[in-house]
């Protein structure tokens, strides 16, 4: 069946060279996309108007150019030759925006196909890190991702702290089927965003990549890069729960974050510890903000904490027994109250990228 939405999501292949067609089909399979092989002037005109990308074999480039088609994006001229010079004239006639020589450029073509299949976007990525042990960073990270997902954004939560027992216990999806870090630990390189989302345990509409309580305690940075990359291509917001003691993979995740949220407690020692963490963060990120968890009995106000750290204050979280109980019982952070308010403030801040107190 060929309705317009399914053909729009597919790349169109235009070639009558069986060897080139074979190669292109193989590369489409590697990018997890199903192409339409189009022949005949009418189908080619339709594909030109609808397909997400049109891959034109050098053998059919003159014929396509003769159709007098309007200019469009994502037209790729593909050749198995080794000399790119003669291709440029054809590329200009076809108004192609890329020329690909196979097999040399096959990885570039796979990337191009995967990007289009995934929608071509990249999620805003926020890293959450605790100023001291038990500050409540993982709770904020989980609540942020859940609040974002509940508001209808495609979101994804990544647990980048291998020594914290798995964020799945905090959100309560440890019994859900799906992949955990140890199972993806051998995967480097390009990962399809849609396949990645589908493979993870999901809480409502929120996929979660969590550590478990077994297996290797390390992720190579290349794997972190591939997983956060896939998360970013398939979502609007990615929340990464960062470890305080940054390993190589944690550092990679930090570099992939657009904004860092430091969760500091309103205690003298909490602020002192947060300062040390911040010294490292400032070297690696230009956008760090603070959420203050208020501790009963402390005289330090959230503003005083933010001032001491010289960071914009995004919001405050009260220490609430019901939050501690819900997290401990694996019910996840609550979907209302102070925690939700601070999450909304963070989301607003990310949308406008302006600090709000
Ligand atoms: N807003 C809160 N109110 C009460 N308890 C909280 C709150 N946030 C976190 N906690 C409790 O503090 C402990 C540590 O929280 P966690 O989010 O894992 O901190 P971190 O990731 O900074 O180490 C947990 O037992 C959790 O129940
Ligand atoms: Mg934590």
Coordinates of C-alpha atoms and ligand atoms in Angstrom, one line a residue:
X1 CA 0.0 0.0 0.0
X2 CA 1.3 3.4 -0.9
X3 CA -0.4 6.2 1.0
X4 CA 1.2 9.6 1.2
X5 CA 2.3 9.5 4.9
X6 CA 4.1 6.1 4.5
X7 CA 5.8 7.1 1.3
X8 CA 6.7 10.5 2.8
X9 CA 8.6 8.8 5.6
X10 CA 10.5 6.7 3.1
X11 CA 13.5 7.5 1.0
X12 CA 13.0 7.1 -2.7
X13 CA 15.6 5.1 -4.8
X14 CA 16.0 6.0 -8.4
X15 CA 18.4 3.8 -10.3
X16 CA 18.3 1.0 -12.9
X17 CA 21.7 -0.2 -12.1
X18 CA 21.2 -3.5 -10.3
X19 CA 24.5 -3.4 -8.5
X20 CA 24.0 0.1 -7.2
X21 CA 20.4 -0.7 -6.2
X22 CA 21.7 -3.7 -4.2
X23 CA 24.1 -1.5 -2.3
X24 CA 21.5 1.1 -1.6
X25 CA 19.0 -1.4 -0.3
X26 CA 21.7 -2.8 2.0
X27 CA 22.5 0.7 3.3
X28 CA 18.8 1.4 3.9
X29 CA 18.6 -1.8 5.9
X30 CA 21.6 -0.6 7.9
X31 CA 19.8 2.6 8.7
X32 CA 16.6 0.8 9.6
X33 CA 14.6 2.5 6.8
X34 CA 12.4 0.9 4.1
X35 CA 12.9 2.6 0.8
X36 CA 10.6 2.9 -2.2
X37 CA 12.2 1.9 -5.5
X38 CA 10.6 4.2 -8.0
X39 CA 10.5 3.9 -11.8
X40 CA 8.5 5.6 -14.5
X41 CA 8.1 9.3 -14.9
X42 CA 4.9 9.6 -12.9
X43 CA 6.1 7.7 -9.8
X44 CA 9.4 9.6 -9.9
X45 CA 7.5 12.9 -9.9
X46 CA 5.4 11.7 -7.0
X47 CA 8.5 10.6 -5.1
X48 CA 10.2 13.9 -5.8
X49 CA 7.3 15.7 -4.2
X50 CA 6.7 13.4 -1.3
X51 CA 9.7 11.3 -0.2
X52 CA 11.8 12.4 2.7
X53 CA 14.9 12.1 0.5
X54 CA 15.6 11.0 -3.0
X55 CA 18.7 9.0 -3.8
X56 CA 19.4 9.2 -7.5
X57 CA 21.8 6.8 -9.1
X58 CA 24.2 8.4 -11.5
X59 CA 22.7 6.3 -14.3
X60 CA 19.3 8.0 -13.9
X61 CA 20.5 11.5 -13.1
X62 CA 20.2 12.8 -16.7
X63 CA 16.7 11.3 -17.0
X64 CA 15.6 12.9 -13.7
X65 CA 17.1 16.3 -14.7
X66 CA 15.1 16.1 -18.0
X67 CA 11.8 15.9 -15.9
X68 CA 12.3 19.6 -15.1
X69 CA 11.4 19.1 -11.4
X70 CA 11.3 22.0 -8.9
X71 CA 14.1 22.4 -6.5
X72 CA 13.8 20.4 -3.3
X73 CA 16.0 19.5 -0.3
X74 CA 17.6 16.1 0.4
X75 CA 18.4 15.1 -3.1
X76 CA 21.5 12.8 -3.1
X77 CA 23.4 11.8 -6.2
X78 CA 24.9 8.4 -5.7
X79 CA 27.7 6.9 -7.7
X80 CA 29.9 3.8 -7.4
X81 CA 32.7 5.6 -9.3
X82 CA 35.9 6.9 -7.8
X83 CA 36.2 10.2 -9.6
X84 CA 33.9 12.8 -8.3
X85 CA 34.7 15.5 -10.8
X86 CA 32.3 14.5 -13.6
X87 CA 29.5 14.1 -11.0
X88 CA 29.4 17.8 -10.2
X89 CA 27.9 18.8 -13.5
X90 CA 25.2 16.1 -13.0
X91 CA 24.7 17.3 -9.4
X92 CA 24.1 20.9 -10.6
X93 CA 21.6 19.8 -13.3
X94 CA 19.8 17.7 -10.7
X95 CA 20.1 20.4 -8.1
X96 CA 21.3 17.7 -5.7
X97 CA 22.5 18.9 -2.3
X98 CA 24.9 16.0 -1.8
X99 CA 27.1 13.7 -3.8
X100 CA 27.9 10.3 -2.4
X101 CA 30.6 8.0 -3.6
X102 CA 30.1 4.3 -2.7
X103 CA 31.5 2.5 -0.8
X104 CA 33.7 5.3 0.5
X105 CA 30.8 7.5 1.7
X106 CA 28.6 4.7 2.9
X107 CA 28.6 5.8 6.6
X108 CA 27.7 9.3 5.7
X109 CA 24.8 8.0 3.7
X110 CA 23.6 5.8 6.5
X111 CA 23.8 8.8 8.9
X112 CA 21.7 10.9 6.4
X113 CA 19.1 8.1 6.1
X114 CA 18.9 7.6 9.9
X115 CA 18.6 11.3 10.6
X116 CA 15.6 11.6 8.2
X117 CA 14.0 8.5 9.5
X118 CA 14.3 9.9 13.0
X119 CA 12.8 13.3 12.1
X120 CA 16.1 15.1 11.8
X121 CA 15.7 17.0 15.1
X122 CA 17.7 17.0 18.3
X123 CA 16.3 17.1 21.8
X124 CA 17.2 19.8 24.3
X125 CA 19.3 17.9 26.8
X126 CA 19.5 18.7 30.5
X127 CA 21.9 17.1 32.8
X128 CA 21.0 16.9 36.5
X129 CA 23.8 16.6 39.1
X130 CA 23.8 16.6 42.9
X131 CA 25.8 19.2 44.8
X132 CA 26.3 16.6 47.6
X133 CA 25.4 13.0 48.2
X134 CA 21.6 12.5 48.6
X135 CA 20.8 16.1 47.5
X136 CA 17.9 14.8 45.6
X137 CA 19.3 15.1 42.1
X138 CA 18.0 11.7 40.8
X139 CA 14.6 12.6 42.2
X140 CA 14.6 15.9 40.4
X141 CA 15.9 14.3 37.2
X142 CA 13.1 11.6 37.3
X143 CA 10.4 14.2 38.1
X144 CA 11.6 16.5 35.4
X145 CA 11.4 13.7 32.7
X146 CA 8.0 12.6 34.0
X147 CA 6.6 16.1 34.1
X148 CA 7.9 16.7 30.6
X149 CA 6.4 13.4 29.3
X150 CA 3.1 14.1 31.0
X151 CA 2.8 17.4 29.3
X152 CA 3.0 15.7 26.0
X153 CA 6.6 16.2 25.0
X154 CA 8.5 13.2 23.7
X155 CA 11.0 12.8 26.5
X156 CA 13.6 10.2 27.6
X157 CA 15.4 9.6 30.9
X158 CA 19.0 8.4 30.9
X159 CA 20.6 7.1 34.1
X160 CA 24.3 7.9 33.8
X161 CA 25.2 7.0 37.4
X162 CA 26.3 3.4 37.4
X163 CA 26.8 3.2 41.2
X164 CA 23.4 4.5 42.3
X165 CA 21.4 1.3 42.1
X166 CA 19.4 2.2 38.9
X167 CA 17.0 5.0 38.4
X168 CA 14.4 2.3 37.5
X169 CA 14.0 1.7 41.3
X170 CA 13.3 5.3 41.9
X171 CA 10.6 5.6 39.2
X172 CA 9.3 2.1 39.8
X173 CA 9.8 0.4 36.4
X174 CA 12.3 -2.3 37.5
X175 CA 9.8 -5.0 36.5
X176 CA 9.1 -3.5 33.1
X177 CA 10.5 -5.4 30.1
X178 CA 13.2 -3.7 28.1
X179 CA 17.0 -3.1 27.8
X180 CA 19.2 -1.8 30.6
X181 CA 22.8 -0.4 30.3
X182 CA 24.5 -3.8 30.6
X183 CA 22.5 -5.0 27.6
X184 CA 23.4 -2.0 25.4
X185 CA 27.0 -1.8 26.6
X186 CA 28.4 -3.3 23.5
X187 CA 26.6 -1.0 21.1
X188 CA 28.7 1.8 19.6
X189 CA 28.1 3.8 16.4
X190 CA 24.8 4.8 15.0
X191 CA 21.6 3.6 16.7
X192 CA 18.1 4.1 15.3
X193 CA 16.2 6.5 17.6
X194 CA 12.9 4.8 17.1
X195 CA 14.3 1.3 17.7
X196 CA 16.1 2.6 20.8
X197 CA 12.9 4.1 22.3
X198 CA 11.0 0.9 21.5
X199 CA 13.6 -1.3 23.2
X200 CA 13.5 0.5 26.6
X201 CA 11.3 0.0 29.6
X202 CA 8.6 2.7 29.5
X203 CA 6.8 4.5 32.3
X204 CA 3.6 5.8 30.8
X205 CA 5.1 7.4 27.7
X206 CA 8.6 7.9 29.1
X207 CA 11.3 5.5 28.0
X208 CA 14.0 5.0 30.7
X209 CA 17.6 3.8 30.1
X210 CA 18.6 2.6 33.6
X211 CA 21.4 0.8 35.3
X212 CA 20.4 -2.4 37.0
X213 CA 22.0 -4.0 40.0
X214 CA 24.2 -6.5 38.1
X215 CA 26.7 -6.7 35.3
X216 CA 29.6 -4.4 34.4
X217 CA 29.7 -1.1 36.2
X218 CA 31.2 0.9 33.4
X219 CA 30.0 2.3 30.1
X220 CA 32.6 3.2 27.4
X221 CA 32.2 6.9 26.5
X222 CA 31.5 5.9 22.9
X223 CA 28.5 3.9 24.0
X224 CA 27.2 6.8 26.1
X225 CA 27.6 9.0 23.0
X226 CA 25.7 6.6 20.8
X227 CA 22.8 6.1 23.4
X228 CA 22.4 9.8 24.2
X229 CA 22.6 10.6 20.5
X230 CA 19.8 8.1 19.7
X231 CA 17.8 9.6 22.7
X232 CA 18.3 13.1 21.3
X233 CA 17.3 12.2 17.8
X234 CA 14.0 10.6 19.0
X235 CA 12.9 13.1 21.6
X236 CA 12.2 16.7 22.4
X237 CA 13.7 16.6 25.9
X238 CA 16.4 14.2 27.2
X239 CA 17.1 14.3 30.9
X240 CA 20.4 12.7 32.0
X241 CA 20.9 11.8 35.7
X242 CA 24.6 12.5 36.1
X243 CA 27.0 11.0 38.7
X244 CA 28.7 13.4 41.0
X245 CA 32.0 11.7 40.6
X246 CA 32.3 11.9 36.8
X247 CA 33.7 8.9 35.0
X248 CA 34.5 9.0 31.3
X249 CA 31.0 8.2 30.3
X250 CA 29.6 10.7 32.8
X251 CA 31.8 13.4 31.3
X252 CA 30.6 12.5 27.8
X253 CA 27.0 12.8 28.9
X254 CA 27.8 16.1 30.5
X255 CA 29.3 17.4 27.3
X256 CA 26.2 16.2 25.4
X257 CA 23.9 18.3 27.8
X258 CA 22.8 21.8 26.8
X259 CA 22.0 22.8 30.3
X260 CA 23.1 21.6 33.7
X261 CA 20.9 21.7 36.8
X262 CA 22.9 21.5 40.0
X263 CA 20.7 20.3 42.9
X264 CA 22.1 21.8 46.1
X265 CA 20.8 21.6 49.7
X266 CA 20.3 24.6 51.9
X267 CA 22.9 23.7 54.4
X268 CA 26.4 25.0 54.9
X269 CA 28.1 21.7 54.1
X270 CA 25.8 21.2 51.2
X271 CA 26.8 24.5 49.7
X272 CA 30.5 23.8 50.4
X273 CA 30.2 20.4 48.6
X274 CA 28.3 22.0 45.7
X275 CA 31.0 24.5 45.2
X276 CA 33.6 21.8 44.6
X277 CA 31.3 20.0 42.2
X278 CA 30.6 23.3 40.4
X279 CA 34.3 24.0 40.0
X280 CA 34.5 21.0 37.6
X281 CA 31.2 21.8 35.9
X282 CA 32.1 25.4 35.1
X283 CA 35.1 24.1 33.0
X284 CA 32.8 22.0 31.0
X285 CA 29.5 23.8 30.6
X286 CA 28.5 27.4 29.9
X287 CA 25.0 27.0 31.2
X288 CA 24.7 25.8 34.8
X289 CA 21.6 26.6 37.0
X290 CA 20.7 25.6 40.5
X291 CA 17.7 24.0 42.2
X292 CA 17.8 24.3 45.9
X293 CA 16.4 21.6 48.2
X294 CA 15.3 23.2 51.4
X295 CA 16.4 21.4 54.5
X296 CA 14.3 22.0 57.6
X297 CA 16.1 23.8 60.4
X298 CA 18.6 25.6 58.2
X299 CA 18.7 29.4 58.1
X300 CA 20.1 29.4 54.6
X301 CA 17.5 30.7 52.1
X302 CA 17.5 29.4 48.5
X303 CA 18.6 32.9 47.3
X304 CA 21.5 32.8 49.7
X305 CA 22.5 29.4 48.3
X306 CA 22.2 30.6 44.7
X307 CA 24.3 33.7 45.6
X308 CA 27.0 31.7 47.3
X309 CA 27.3 29.5 44.2
X310 CA 26.9 32.5 41.9
X311 CA 24.3 30.6 39.8
X312 CA 20.8 31.5 38.6
X313 CA 18.2 29.9 40.8
X314 CA 15.6 28.0 38.8
X315 CA 13.4 26.9 41.7
X316 CA 13.3 25.3 45.1
X317 CA 12.2 21.9 46.3
X318 CA 10.8 21.4 49.8
X319 CA 11.9 18.3 51.7
X320 CA 8.6 16.4 52.0
X321 CA 8.0 13.2 53.7
X322 CA 5.5 12.1 51.1
X323 CA 8.2 12.5 48.4
X324 CA 10.7 10.4 50.3
X325 CA 8.1 7.7 51.0
X326 CA 6.9 7.6 47.3
X327 CA 10.5 7.4 46.1
X328 CA 11.3 4.7 48.6
X329 CA 8.3 2.7 47.7
X330 CA 9.2 2.8 44.0
X331 CA 6.1 4.8 43.2
X332 CA 8.3 7.5 41.6
X333 CA 8.4 11.2 42.4
X334 CA 5.0 12.7 42.9
X335 CA 3.2 14.3 40.0
X336 CA 2.1 17.4 41.9
X337 CA 3.1 19.8 44.5
X338 CA 6.5 21.5 45.0
X339 CA 8.4 19.0 43.0
X340 CA 6.2 19.4 40.0
X341 CA 6.3 23.2 40.3
X342 CA 10.1 23.2 40.2
X343 CA 10.1 20.9 37.2
X344 CA 7.7 23.2 35.3
X345 CA 10.1 26.1 36.1
X346 CA 13.0 24.2 34.7
X347 CA 11.0 23.3 31.6
X348 CA 10.0 27.0 31.1
X349 CA 13.6 28.0 31.6
X350 CA 14.8 25.5 29.0
X351 CA 12.1 26.7 26.6
X352 CA 13.1 30.4 27.0
X353 CA 16.6 29.7 28.3
X354 CA 16.1 32.6 30.7
X355 CA 16.7 32.1 34.4
X356 CA 13.6 32.5 36.6
X357 CA 13.8 32.5 40.4
Ligands
LIG1 N1 12.1 16.5 47.8 C1 12.4 15.5 48.7 N2 11.8 15.4 49.8 C2 12.1 14.4 50.7 N3 13.0 13.5 50.4 C3 13.7 13.5 49.2 C4 13.4 14.6 48.3 N4 14.3 14.4 47.3 C5 15.0 13.3 47.5 N5 14.7 12.8 48.7 C6 15.2 11.6 49.4 O1 16.6 11.7 49.4 C7 17.3 10.5 49.1 C8 18.3 10.8 48.0 O2 17.6 11.2 46.8 P1 18.2 11.1 45.4 O3 17.3 11.8 44.5 O4 18.6 9.7 45.1 O5 19.5 12.0 45.6 P2 20.9 12.1 44.8 O6 20.6 11.6 43.4 O7 21.3 13.6 44.8 O8 21.9 11.3 45.5 C9 16.2 9.5 48.7 O9 16.0 8.6 49.7 C10 15.0 10.4 48.5 O10 13.9 9.7 49.0
LIG2 MG1 21.5 10.2 42.2

